[in-house]
PDB file of C-alpha atoms in Angstrom:
ATOM      1  CA  MET J 231     -81.755 -19.554 -65.949  1.00 40.00           C
ATOM      2  CA  SER J 232     -81.063 -17.691 -69.177  1.00 45.00           C
ATOM      3  CA  ALA J 233     -79.915 -19.348 -72.391  1.00 44.00           C
ATOM      4  CA  ALA J 234     -76.497 -17.747 -72.048  1.00 47.00           C
ATOM      5  CA  ALA J 235     -76.082 -18.909 -68.451  1.00 42.00           C
ATOM      6  CA  ALA J 236     -77.111 -22.444 -69.398  1.00 44.00           C
ATOM      7  CA  GLU J 237     -74.095 -22.618 -71.688  1.00 49.00           C
ATOM      8  CA  GLY J 238     -71.702 -21.730 -68.910  1.00 46.00           C
ATOM      9  CA  PRO J 239     -69.878 -18.498 -68.114  1.00 41.00           C
ATOM     10  CA  VAL J 240     -68.602 -16.293 -70.863  1.00 43.00           C
ATOM     11  CA  ARG J 241     -64.870 -15.808 -70.475  1.00 45.00           C
ATOM     12  CA  THR J 242     -63.829 -12.297 -71.421  1.00 42.00           C
ATOM     13  CA  GLY J 243     -60.432 -12.459 -69.719  1.00 45.00           C
ATOM     14  CA  LEU J 244     -58.435 -13.456 -72.781  1.00 47.00           C
ATOM     15  CA  PRO J 245     -54.771 -14.480 -72.680  1.00 48.00           C
ATOM     16  CA  ALA J 246     -52.294 -11.610 -72.412  1.00 46.00           C
ATOM     17  CA  SER J 247     -51.011 -12.507 -75.881  1.00 47.00           C
ATOM     18  CA  ALA J 248     -54.421 -11.646 -77.335  1.00 51.00           C
ATOM     19  CA  LYS J 249     -54.418  -8.070 -76.023  1.00 55.00           C
ATOM     20  CA  GLY J 250     -55.095  -5.713 -78.912  1.00 62.00           C
ATOM     21  CA  ASN J 251     -56.016  -8.703 -81.077  1.00 78.00           C
ATOM     22  CA  PRO J 252     -59.709  -8.625 -82.083  1.00 85.00           C
ATOM     23  CA  THR J 253     -59.659 -11.954 -83.935  1.00 83.00           C
ATOM     24  CA  ILE J 254     -60.143 -14.257 -80.952  1.00 83.00           C
ATOM     25  CA  PRO J 255     -62.941 -12.223 -79.306  1.00 88.00           C
ATOM     26  CA  ARG J 256     -64.691 -12.128 -82.690  1.00 88.00           C
ATOM     27  CA  ILE J 257     -64.528 -15.901 -83.038  1.00 86.00           C
ATOM     28  CA  LEU J 258     -65.673 -16.467 -79.453  1.00 87.00           C
ATOM     29  CA  LEU J 259     -68.569 -14.034 -79.681  1.00 92.00           C
ATOM     30  CA  GLY J 260     -69.588 -15.299 -83.105  1.00 91.00           C
ATOM     31  CA  ALA J 261     -69.674 -18.887 -81.852  1.00 88.00           C
ATOM     32  CA  ARG J 262     -71.752 -17.874 -78.822  1.00 92.00           C
ATOM     33  CA  LEU J 263     -74.244 -15.942 -80.954  1.00 95.00           C
ATOM     34  CA  ARG J 264     -74.549 -18.904 -83.318  1.00 93.00           C
ATOM     35  CA  ARG J 265     -75.328 -21.237 -80.408  1.00 93.00           C
ATOM     36  CA  LEU J 266     -77.864 -18.830 -78.945  1.00 96.00           C
ATOM     37  CA  ARG J 267     -79.584 -18.439 -82.313  1.00 97.00           C
ATOM     38  CA  THR J 268     -79.821 -22.170 -83.017  1.00 95.00           C
ATOM     39  CA  ASP J 269     -80.997 -22.896 -79.461  1.00 96.00           C
ATOM     40  CA  ALA J 270     -83.728 -20.292 -79.950  1.00 96.00           C
ATOM     41  CA  GLY J 271     -84.741 -21.899 -83.265  1.00 97.00           C
ATOM     42  CA  ILE J 272     -84.258 -18.696 -85.232  1.00 97.00           C
ATOM     43  CA  SER J 273     -83.019 -18.679 -88.828  1.00 96.00           C
ATOM     44  CA  ARG J 274     -80.151 -16.532 -90.050  1.00 96.00           C
ATOM     45  CA  GLU J 275     -82.589 -14.720 -92.316  1.00 96.00           C
ATOM     46  CA  ASP J 276     -84.863 -13.744 -89.420  1.00 96.00           C
ATOM     47  CA  ALA J 277     -81.872 -12.746 -87.281  1.00 97.00           C
ATOM     48  CA  GLY J 278     -80.579 -10.559 -90.092  1.00 95.00           C
ATOM     49  CA  TYR J 279     -83.966  -8.883 -90.463  1.00 95.00           C
ATOM     50  CA  ALA J 280     -83.986  -8.100 -86.730  1.00 94.00           C
ATOM     51  CA  ILE J 281     -80.766  -6.078 -87.020  1.00 95.00           C
ATOM     52  CA  ARG J 282     -81.642  -4.451 -90.331  1.00 93.00           C
ATOM     53  CA  GLY J 283     -79.147  -6.698 -92.132  1.00 92.00           C
ATOM     54  CA  SER J 284     -79.017  -9.840 -94.221  1.00 94.00           C
ATOM     55  CA  GLU J 285     -78.525 -13.556 -93.754  1.00 94.00           C
ATOM     56  CA  SER J 286     -74.957 -13.202 -95.055  1.00 92.00           C
ATOM     57  CA  LYS J 287     -74.208 -10.549 -92.425  1.00 94.00           C
ATOM     58  CA  ILE J 288     -75.294 -12.944 -89.665  1.00 95.00           C
ATOM     59  CA  SER J 289     -73.117 -15.639 -91.222  1.00 92.00           C
ATOM     60  CA  ARG J 290     -70.068 -13.334 -91.250  1.00 89.00           C
ATOM     61  CA  MET J 291     -70.718 -12.326 -87.648  1.00 92.00           C
ATOM     62  CA  GLU J 292     -71.036 -15.924 -86.495  1.00 91.00           C
ATOM     63  CA  LEU J 293     -67.798 -16.868 -88.237  1.00 83.00           C
ATOM     64  CA  GLY J 294     -66.000 -13.981 -86.533  1.00 83.00           C
ATOM     65  CA  ARG J 295     -65.037 -12.331 -89.808  1.00 78.00           C
ATOM     66  CA  VAL J 296     -66.362  -8.847 -89.057  1.00 81.00           C
ATOM     67  CA  GLY J 297     -66.566  -6.428 -86.186  1.00 83.00           C
ATOM     68  CA  PHE J 298     -69.709  -6.121 -84.062  1.00 92.00           C
ATOM     69  CA  LYS J 299     -71.905  -3.051 -83.591  1.00 92.00           C
ATOM     70  CA  PRO J 300     -73.039  -2.915 -79.931  1.00 92.00           C
ATOM     71  CA  ARG J 301     -76.598  -2.170 -81.070  1.00 95.00           C
ATOM     72  CA  ASP J 302     -76.649  -5.268 -83.301  1.00 95.00           C
ATOM     73  CA  VAL J 303     -75.362  -7.514 -80.521  1.00 96.00           C
ATOM     74  CA  ALA J 304     -77.860  -6.061 -78.035  1.00 96.00           C
ATOM     75  CA  ASP J 305     -80.758  -6.575 -80.470  1.00 96.00           C
ATOM     76  CA  LEU J 306     -79.696 -10.165 -81.195  1.00 97.00           C
ATOM     77  CA  LEU J 307     -79.416 -10.960 -77.493  1.00 97.00           C
ATOM     78  CA  THR J 308     -82.952  -9.667 -76.993  1.00 96.00           C
ATOM     79  CA  LEU J 309     -84.176 -11.694 -79.967  1.00 97.00           C
ATOM     80  CA  TYR J 310     -82.488 -14.827 -78.603  1.00 97.00           C
ATOM     81  CA  GLY J 311     -84.026 -14.403 -75.164  1.00 96.00           C
ATOM     82  CA  VAL J 312     -80.909 -13.304 -73.262  1.00 95.00           C
ATOM     83  CA  ARG J 313     -82.313 -10.878 -70.698  1.00 92.00           C
ATOM     84  CA  GLU J 314     -80.107 -11.388 -67.641  1.00 93.00           C
ATOM     85  CA  SER J 315     -78.122  -8.157 -67.264  1.00 91.00           C
ATOM     86  CA  ALA J 316     -74.937  -9.995 -66.225  1.00 91.00           C
ATOM     87  CA  ASP J 317     -75.047 -12.234 -69.319  1.00 90.00           C
ATOM     88  CA  ARG J 318     -75.684  -9.293 -71.615  1.00 93.00           C
ATOM     89  CA  GLU J 319     -72.893  -7.218 -70.069  1.00 93.00           C
ATOM     90  CA  MET J 320     -70.357 -10.023 -70.507  1.00 91.00           C
ATOM     91  CA  LEU J 321     -71.278 -10.568 -74.147  1.00 93.00           C
ATOM     92  CA  LEU J 322     -71.304  -6.840 -74.893  1.00 93.00           C
ATOM     93  CA  ALA J 323     -67.874  -6.566 -73.246  1.00 91.00           C
ATOM     94  CA  LEU J 324     -66.668  -9.290 -75.590  1.00 90.00           C
ATOM     95  CA  ALA J 325     -68.078  -7.238 -78.488  1.00 91.00           C
ATOM     96  CA  ASP J 326     -65.963  -4.271 -77.344  1.00 90.00           C
ATOM     97  CA  GLN J 327     -62.837  -6.450 -77.432  1.00 86.00           C
ATOM     98  CA  ALA J 328     -63.849  -7.723 -80.876  1.00 87.00           C
ATOM     99  CA  ASN J 329     -63.785  -4.144 -82.147  1.00 86.00           C
ATOM    100  CA  ALA J 330     -60.310  -3.350 -80.809  1.00 84.00           C
ATOM    101  CA  GLN J 331     -57.720  -2.104 -83.292  1.00 85.00           C
ATOM    102  CA  SER J 332     -55.040  -4.695 -84.052  1.00 87.00           C
ATOM    103  CA  TRP J 333     -51.308  -3.946 -84.318  1.00 90.00           C
ATOM    104  CA  TRP J 334     -51.365  -5.006 -87.972  1.00 89.00           C
ATOM    105  CA  HIS J 335     -53.902  -2.288 -88.749  1.00 87.00           C
ATOM    106  CA  ALA J 336     -50.866  -0.048 -89.261  1.00 92.00           C
ATOM    107  CA  PHE J 337     -49.899  -2.303 -92.195  1.00 94.00           C
ATOM    108  CA  SER J 338     -53.368  -2.397 -93.770  1.00 91.00           C
ATOM    109  CA  GLU J 339     -52.069  -1.298 -97.179  1.00 94.00           C
ATOM    110  CA  VAL J 340     -50.069  -4.543 -97.519  1.00 93.00           C
ATOM    111  CA  VAL J 341     -52.341  -6.944 -95.594  1.00 92.00           C
ATOM    112  CA  PRO J 342     -55.105  -8.570 -97.672  1.00 89.00           C
ATOM    113  CA  PRO J 343     -58.291  -9.584 -95.760  1.00 82.00           C
ATOM    114  CA  TRP J 344     -57.529 -13.318 -95.890  1.00 83.00           C
ATOM    115  CA  PHE J 345     -54.094 -12.764 -94.339  1.00 90.00           C
ATOM    116  CA  GLU J 346     -55.466 -10.420 -91.682  1.00 86.00           C
ATOM    117  CA  ALA J 347     -57.460 -13.358 -90.315  1.00 84.00           C
ATOM    118  CA  TYR J 348     -54.307 -15.477 -90.119  1.00 91.00           C
ATOM    119  CA  LEU J 349     -52.317 -12.732 -88.385  1.00 92.00           C
ATOM    120  CA  GLY J 350     -54.910 -12.632 -85.631  1.00 89.00           C
ATOM    121  CA  MET J 351     -54.786 -16.388 -85.143  1.00 90.00           C
ATOM    122  CA  GLU J 352     -50.994 -16.558 -85.268  1.00 94.00           C
ATOM    123  CA  ASP J 353     -50.735 -13.733 -82.742  1.00 91.00           C
ATOM    124  CA  ALA J 354     -53.054 -15.507 -80.278  1.00 88.00           C
ATOM    125  CA  ALA J 355     -51.888 -19.108 -80.779  1.00 92.00           C
ATOM    126  CA  SER J 356     -50.232 -21.017 -77.951  1.00 94.00           C
ATOM    127  CA  VAL J 357     -48.704 -23.619 -80.304  1.00 97.00           C
ATOM    128  CA  ILE J 358     -47.670 -23.113 -83.942  1.00 98.00           C
ATOM    129  CA  ARG J 359     -46.564 -26.191 -85.904  1.00 98.00           C
ATOM    130  CA  CYS J 360     -45.545 -25.659 -89.525  1.00 97.00           C
ATOM    131  CA  TYR J 361     -44.115 -27.650 -92.425  1.00 96.00           C
ATOM    132  CA  HIS J 362     -42.254 -25.997 -95.316  1.00 95.00           C
ATOM    133  CA  THR J 363     -40.578 -27.415 -98.404  1.00 92.00           C
ATOM    134  CA  ARG J 364     -39.550 -24.254-100.281  1.00 92.00           C
ATOM    135  CA  LEU J 365     -38.931 -21.309 -97.989  1.00 95.00           C
ATOM    136  CA  VAL J 366     -37.965 -20.643 -94.393  1.00 97.00           C
ATOM    137  CA  PRO J 367     -41.131 -19.922 -92.336  1.00 97.00           C
ATOM    138  CA  GLY J 368     -41.832 -16.217 -91.986  1.00 96.00           C
ATOM    139  CA  LEU J 369     -41.393 -16.227 -88.200  1.00 98.00           C
ATOM    140  CA  LEU J 370     -37.829 -17.520 -88.619  1.00 98.00           C
ATOM    141  CA  GLN J 371     -36.692 -15.232 -91.442  1.00 98.00           C
ATOM    142  CA  THR J 372     -33.977 -12.608 -91.218  1.00 98.00           C
ATOM    143  CA  GLU J 373     -34.664  -9.187 -92.672  1.00 98.00           C
ATOM    144  CA  ASP J 374     -32.350  -9.766 -95.667  1.00 97.00           C
ATOM    145  CA  TYR J 375     -33.852 -13.172 -96.414  1.00 97.00           C
ATOM    146  CA  ALA J 376     -37.380 -11.755 -96.145  1.00 97.00           C
ATOM    147  CA  ARG J 377     -36.473  -8.908 -98.493  1.00 97.00           C
ATOM    148  CA  ALA J 378     -35.088 -11.358-101.068  1.00 96.00           C
ATOM    149  CA  VAL J 379     -38.189 -13.584-100.863  1.00 96.00           C
ATOM    150  CA  ILE J 380     -40.682 -10.715-100.988  1.00 95.00           C
ATOM    151  CA  GLY J 381     -38.793  -8.962-103.778  1.00 94.00           C
ATOM    152  CA  SER J 382     -38.665 -12.059-105.988  1.00 92.00           C
ATOM    153  CA  GLY J 383     -42.336 -12.786-105.331  1.00 88.00           C
ATOM    154  CA  ASN J 384     -43.430  -9.225-106.103  1.00 88.00           C
ATOM    155  CA  PRO J 385     -41.224  -8.095-109.017  1.00 88.00           C
ATOM    156  CA  LEU J 386     -43.491  -5.161-109.916  1.00 89.00           C
ATOM    157  CA  ALA J 387     -43.813  -3.810-106.375  1.00 91.00           C
ATOM    158  CA  ARG J 388     -42.414  -0.408-105.495  1.00 94.00           C
ATOM    159  CA  ALA J 389     -39.460  -0.197-103.127  1.00 95.00           C
ATOM    160  CA  ASP J 390     -41.593   1.382-100.372  1.00 96.00           C
ATOM    161  CA  GLU J 391     -44.113  -1.469-100.643  1.00 96.00           C
ATOM    162  CA  ILE J 392     -41.332  -4.032-100.295  1.00 96.00           C
ATOM    163  CA  ASP J 393     -40.104  -2.141 -97.233  1.00 97.00           C
ATOM    164  CA  ARG J 394     -43.571  -2.291 -95.651  1.00 97.00           C
ATOM    165  CA  ARG J 395     -43.961  -6.009 -96.329  1.00 97.00           C
ATOM    166  CA  VAL J 396     -40.559  -6.702 -94.814  1.00 97.00           C
ATOM    167  CA  ALA J 397     -41.414  -4.547 -91.786  1.00 97.00           C
ATOM    168  CA  LEU J 398     -44.637  -6.515 -91.311  1.00 97.00           C
ATOM    169  CA  ARG J 399     -42.760  -9.814 -91.377  1.00 97.00           C
ATOM    170  CA  MET J 400     -40.240  -8.578 -88.825  1.00 98.00           C
ATOM    171  CA  ARG J 401     -43.082  -7.304 -86.631  1.00 97.00           C
ATOM    172  CA  ARG J 402     -44.707 -10.742 -86.718  1.00 96.00           C
ATOM    173  CA  ALA J 403     -41.482 -12.373 -85.568  1.00 97.00           C
ATOM    174  CA  ARG J 404     -41.544 -10.364 -82.337  1.00 96.00           C
ATOM    175  CA  LEU J 405     -44.010 -12.843 -80.881  1.00 95.00           C
ATOM    176  CA  LEU J 406     -41.112 -15.290 -80.376  1.00 97.00           C
ATOM    177  CA  HIS J 407     -39.503 -12.817 -77.975  1.00 97.00           C
ATOM    178  CA  ARG J 408     -42.467 -11.598 -75.952  1.00 94.00           C
ATOM    179  CA  PRO J 409     -42.909 -12.577 -72.267  1.00 93.00           C
ATOM    180  CA  HIS J 410     -45.304 -15.447 -72.993  1.00 92.00           C
ATOM    181  CA  PRO J 411     -44.396 -16.675 -76.491  1.00 96.00           C
ATOM    182  CA  PRO J 412     -46.099 -19.515 -78.326  1.00 96.00           C
ATOM    183  CA  LYS J 413     -44.384 -22.845 -78.843  1.00 98.00           C
ATOM    184  CA  LEU J 414     -43.058 -22.868 -82.425  1.00 98.00           C
ATOM    185  CA  TRP J 415     -42.257 -26.231 -83.994  1.00 98.00           C
ATOM    186  CA  ALA J 416     -41.006 -25.995 -87.578  1.00 98.00           C
ATOM    187  CA  ILE J 417     -40.290 -28.923 -89.919  1.00 97.00           C
ATOM    188  CA  LEU J 418     -38.150 -27.948 -92.931  1.00 96.00           C
ATOM    189  CA  ASP J 419     -37.324 -29.981 -96.000  1.00 94.00           C
ATOM    190  CA  GLU J 420     -33.620 -29.806 -96.883  1.00 95.00           C
ATOM    191  CA  ALA J 421     -34.651 -28.119-100.132  1.00 93.00           C
ATOM    192  CA  VAL J 422     -35.507 -25.015 -98.073  1.00 95.00           C
ATOM    193  CA  LEU J 423     -31.844 -24.741 -97.093  1.00 95.00           C
ATOM    194  CA  ARG J 424     -30.435 -25.570-100.540  1.00 93.00           C
ATOM    195  CA  ARG J 425     -32.484 -22.997-102.444  1.00 89.00           C
ATOM    196  CA  PRO J 426     -31.326 -19.513-101.395  1.00 90.00           C
ATOM    197  CA  PRO J 427     -33.639 -16.715-102.597  1.00 90.00           C
ATOM    198  CA  GLY J 428     -30.815 -14.198-102.386  1.00 84.00           C
ATOM    199  CA  SER J 429     -27.050 -14.216-102.081  1.00 90.00           C
ATOM    200  CA  HIS J 430     -24.823 -16.848-100.516  1.00 91.00           C
ATOM    201  CA  ASP J 431     -24.202 -14.535 -97.558  1.00 94.00           C
ATOM    202  CA  THR J 432     -27.944 -14.002 -97.064  1.00 96.00           C
ATOM    203  CA  MET J 433     -28.537 -17.753 -96.811  1.00 96.00           C
ATOM    204  CA  GLN J 434     -25.627 -18.260 -94.446  1.00 96.00           C
ATOM    205  CA  ALA J 435     -26.905 -15.528 -92.156  1.00 97.00           C
ATOM    206  CA  GLN J 436     -30.374 -17.063 -92.338  1.00 97.00           C
ATOM    207  CA  ILE J 437     -29.149 -20.477 -91.192  1.00 97.00           C
ATOM    208  CA  GLU J 438     -27.127 -18.882 -88.400  1.00 98.00           C
ATOM    209  CA  HIS J 439     -30.254 -16.999 -87.326  1.00 98.00           C
ATOM    210  CA  MET J 440     -32.224 -20.247 -87.145  1.00 98.00           C
ATOM    211  CA  LEU J 441     -29.473 -21.800 -85.051  1.00 98.00           C
ATOM    212  CA  GLU J 442     -29.736 -18.891 -82.653  1.00 98.00           C
ATOM    213  CA  LEU J 443     -33.525 -19.155 -82.460  1.00 98.00           C
ATOM    214  CA  SER J 444     -33.373 -22.917 -81.931  1.00 97.00           C
ATOM    215  CA  ARG J 445     -31.636 -22.238 -78.613  1.00 97.00           C
ATOM    216  CA  LEU J 446     -34.833 -20.664 -77.302  1.00 97.00           C
ATOM    217  CA  PRO J 447     -36.752 -23.154 -75.138  1.00 97.00           C
ATOM    218  CA  HIS J 448     -39.993 -22.601 -77.056  1.00 98.00           C
ATOM    219  CA  VAL J 449     -38.537 -23.017 -80.575  1.00 98.00           C
ATOM    220  CA  THR J 450     -37.948 -26.441 -82.151  1.00 98.00           C
ATOM    221  CA  ILE J 451     -36.546 -26.808 -85.679  1.00 98.00           C
ATOM    222  CA  GLN J 452     -36.283 -30.164 -87.439  1.00 97.00           C
ATOM    223  CA  VAL J 453     -34.851 -30.872 -90.892  1.00 97.00           C
ATOM    224  CA  VAL J 454     -35.950 -33.612 -93.282  1.00 94.00           C
ATOM    225  CA  PRO J 455     -32.747 -34.375 -95.259  1.00 94.00           C
ATOM    226  CA  PHE J 456     -32.833 -35.594 -98.858  1.00 91.00           C
ATOM    227  CA  HIS J 457     -31.540 -39.042 -97.924  1.00 85.00           C
ATOM    228  CA  ARG J 458     -34.623 -39.691 -95.818  1.00 77.00           C
ATOM    229  CA  GLY J 459     -36.881 -40.417 -98.764  1.00 63.00           C
ATOM    230  CA  GLY J 460     -40.453 -41.606 -98.424  1.00 57.00           C
ATOM    231  CA  TYR J 461     -41.406 -39.292 -95.585  1.00 60.00           C
ATOM    232  CA  ALA J 462     -45.047 -38.382 -95.117  1.00 58.00           C
ATOM    233  CA  ASP J 463     -46.673 -36.756 -98.125  1.00 58.00           C
ATOM    234  CA  ALA J 464     -48.236 -33.561 -96.803  1.00 58.00           C
ATOM    235  CA  GLY J 465     -50.111 -32.934-100.049  1.00 59.00           C
ATOM    236  CA  SER J 466     -48.887 -29.323 -99.975  1.00 63.00           C
ATOM    237  CA  HIS J 467     -45.557 -27.528 -99.962  1.00 76.00           C
ATOM    238  CA  ARG J 468     -46.501 -25.911 -96.646  1.00 89.00           C
ATOM    239  CA  PHE J 469     -49.174 -25.938 -93.983  1.00 95.00           C
ATOM    240  CA  THR J 470     -49.568 -24.674 -90.438  1.00 97.00           C
ATOM    241  CA  LEU J 471     -51.394 -26.096 -87.424  1.00 97.00           C
ATOM    242  CA  LEU J 472     -52.519 -23.565 -84.824  1.00 95.00           C
ATOM    243  CA  ARG J 473     -53.607 -24.362 -81.270  1.00 95.00           C
ATOM    244  CA  PHE J 474     -55.002 -21.882 -78.752  1.00 90.00           C
ATOM    245  CA  ALA J 475     -54.934 -21.631 -74.983  1.00 85.00           C
ATOM    246  CA  GLU J 476     -58.575 -20.518 -74.956  1.00 77.00           C
ATOM    247  CA  ALA J 477     -60.611 -23.691 -74.362  1.00 73.00           C
ATOM    248  CA  ALA J 478     -63.500 -22.515 -76.526  1.00 71.00           C
ATOM    249  CA  LEU J 479     -61.289 -22.362 -79.631  1.00 80.00           C
ATOM    250  CA  GLY J 480     -60.510 -25.481 -81.609  1.00 84.00           C
ATOM    251  CA  ASP J 481     -57.378 -26.162 -83.648  1.00 91.00           C
ATOM    252  CA  ILE J 482     -57.017 -24.602 -87.108  1.00 92.00           C
ATOM    253  CA  VAL J 483     -55.160 -25.787 -90.210  1.00 94.00           C
ATOM    254  CA  TYR J 484     -53.941 -22.915 -92.368  1.00 94.00           C
ATOM    255  CA  LEU J 485     -53.196 -23.470 -96.065  1.00 94.00           C
ATOM    256  CA  GLU J 486     -51.878 -20.484 -98.005  1.00 90.00           C
ATOM    257  CA  HIS J 487     -52.300 -20.138-101.770  1.00 85.00           C
ATOM    258  CA  LEU J 488     -50.988 -17.630-104.273  1.00 79.00           C
ATOM    259  CA  THR J 489     -53.955 -15.279-103.931  1.00 81.00           C
ATOM    260  CA  GLY J 490     -55.700 -16.466-100.784  1.00 85.00           C
ATOM    261  CA  ALA J 491     -55.860 -19.010 -98.010  1.00 88.00           C
ATOM    262  CA  THR J 492     -57.994 -21.807 -96.602  1.00 90.00           C
ATOM    263  CA  PHE J 493     -58.775 -22.357 -92.930  1.00 89.00           C
ATOM    264  CA  LEU J 494     -59.761 -25.891 -91.950  1.00 90.00           C
ATOM    265  CA  ASP J 495     -61.385 -26.710 -88.624  1.00 86.00           C
ATOM    266  CA  LYS J 496     -63.377 -29.894 -89.249  1.00 90.00           C
ATOM    267  CA  THR J 497     -62.367 -32.931 -87.219  1.00 93.00           C
ATOM    268  CA  ASP J 498     -61.502 -35.089 -90.232  1.00 96.00           C
ATOM    269  CA  ASP J 499     -59.227 -32.401 -91.699  1.00 94.00           C
ATOM    270  CA  LEU J 500     -57.542 -31.729 -88.358  1.00 95.00           C
ATOM    271  CA  ASP J 501     -56.962 -35.429 -87.767  1.00 96.00           C
ATOM    272  CA  ALA J 502     -55.456 -35.892 -91.249  1.00 94.00           C
ATOM    273  CA  TYR J 503     -53.043 -32.963 -91.003  1.00 95.00           C
ATOM    274  CA  THR J 504     -52.104 -33.733 -87.407  1.00 95.00           C
ATOM    275  CA  LYS J 505     -51.270 -37.296 -88.412  1.00 94.00           C
ATOM    276  CA  VAL J 506     -49.050 -36.052 -91.262  1.00 93.00           C
ATOM    277  CA  MET J 507     -47.338 -33.526 -88.992  1.00 94.00           C
ATOM    278  CA  ASP J 508     -46.670 -36.164 -86.338  1.00 94.00           C
ATOM    279  CA  GLN J 509     -45.197 -38.479 -88.970  1.00 92.00           C
ATOM    280  CA  LEU J 510     -43.003 -35.677 -90.332  1.00 93.00           C
ATOM    281  CA  CYS J 511     -41.627 -35.110 -86.829  1.00 93.00           C
ATOM    282  CA  LEU J 512     -40.677 -38.794 -86.674  1.00 92.00           C
ATOM    283  CA  ASP J 513     -39.200 -38.871 -90.185  1.00 91.00           C
ATOM    284  CA  ALA J 514     -37.138 -35.704 -89.728  1.00 95.00           C
ATOM    285  CA  LEU J 515     -33.846 -35.553 -87.891  1.00 96.00           C
ATOM    286  CA  PRO J 516     -34.399 -34.980 -84.168  1.00 97.00           C
ATOM    287  CA  ALA J 517     -33.884 -31.428 -82.914  1.00 97.00           C
ATOM    288  CA  ALA J 518     -30.284 -32.058 -81.828  1.00 97.00           C
ATOM    289  CA  GLY J 519     -29.473 -33.809 -85.109  1.00 97.00           C
ATOM    290  CA  SER J 520     -31.083 -30.960 -87.035  1.00 97.00           C
ATOM    291  CA  THR J 521     -28.896 -28.467 -85.183  1.00 97.00           C
ATOM    292  CA  ASP J 522     -25.815 -30.464 -86.169  1.00 97.00           C
ATOM    293  CA  PHE J 523     -27.088 -30.524 -89.747  1.00 96.00           C
ATOM    294  CA  LEU J 524     -27.433 -26.730 -89.804  1.00 97.00           C
ATOM    295  CA  VAL J 525     -24.009 -26.246 -88.210  1.00 97.00           C
ATOM    296  CA  ASP J 526     -22.444 -28.484 -90.887  1.00 95.00           C
ATOM    297  CA  MET J 527     -24.167 -26.458 -93.599  1.00 94.00           C
ATOM    298  CA  VAL J 528     -22.685 -23.230 -92.246  1.00 93.00           C
ATOM    299  CA  LYS J 529     -19.232 -24.821 -92.203  1.00 92.00           C
ATOM    300  CA  GLU J 530     -19.646 -25.864 -95.850  1.00 89.00           C
ATOM    301  CA  MET J 531     -20.486 -22.319 -96.918  1.00 84.00           C
TER     302      MET J 531
END
């Protein structure tokens, strides 16, 4: 039995939601190559030498942060002792999927590398749980609200660049309306609703849009009102928990900064953020109460 077969079958039939999304195949293939290398007792440096590369290249490949050249994958499989034709074909097929062009490639001029990785994960996630204290989550934003937020955050940007960023945000939101959408569970601090980035009308339309989305069976919106003080301290003004249908992929915590982002996947980090998210769900108004809260806000406007 080959090393690859000993690990179990390689699943190349990814969820329909991941079609045209190279991020998940990259992560899956990278993880498999890392396991094969460590099982073979080969260092990253030696693996890099075998494919005319470096130790850092092997590291990037194993983390799923780059595409895969078929020749490199084939050479690594040979080095790691994977000689069964069926095993090699499955892994090389996964490499082909990892090199597919993503839909967000069309927005490459406004998508930094760190956000490209998130777009791939968001697009393939089966559950998205997020907590925000300042702004409405991007997936729930109207076009006018998004334009106000992006414009205020990029005061020196050209009008055409703002248009492209807004178009990207609207394209992301389509995932809530596709045939097999992810479950979106958003927890919003009341401050999000009391701090309009644009006009009064823009904020009213935004709240009405969230009310409409909350009627979808896969969208849950909860509000943490000001009078419920002492709710869980998330240690950040926003964070996102991503879960995937693919069994080989673990949960991810996504923390976005001004000029970059952090992806956490260690058990201790996941446990800590999951605990905070669960507590926020308990401290917030229930979904029905949150809907009433939003309806009352619209009436006040």
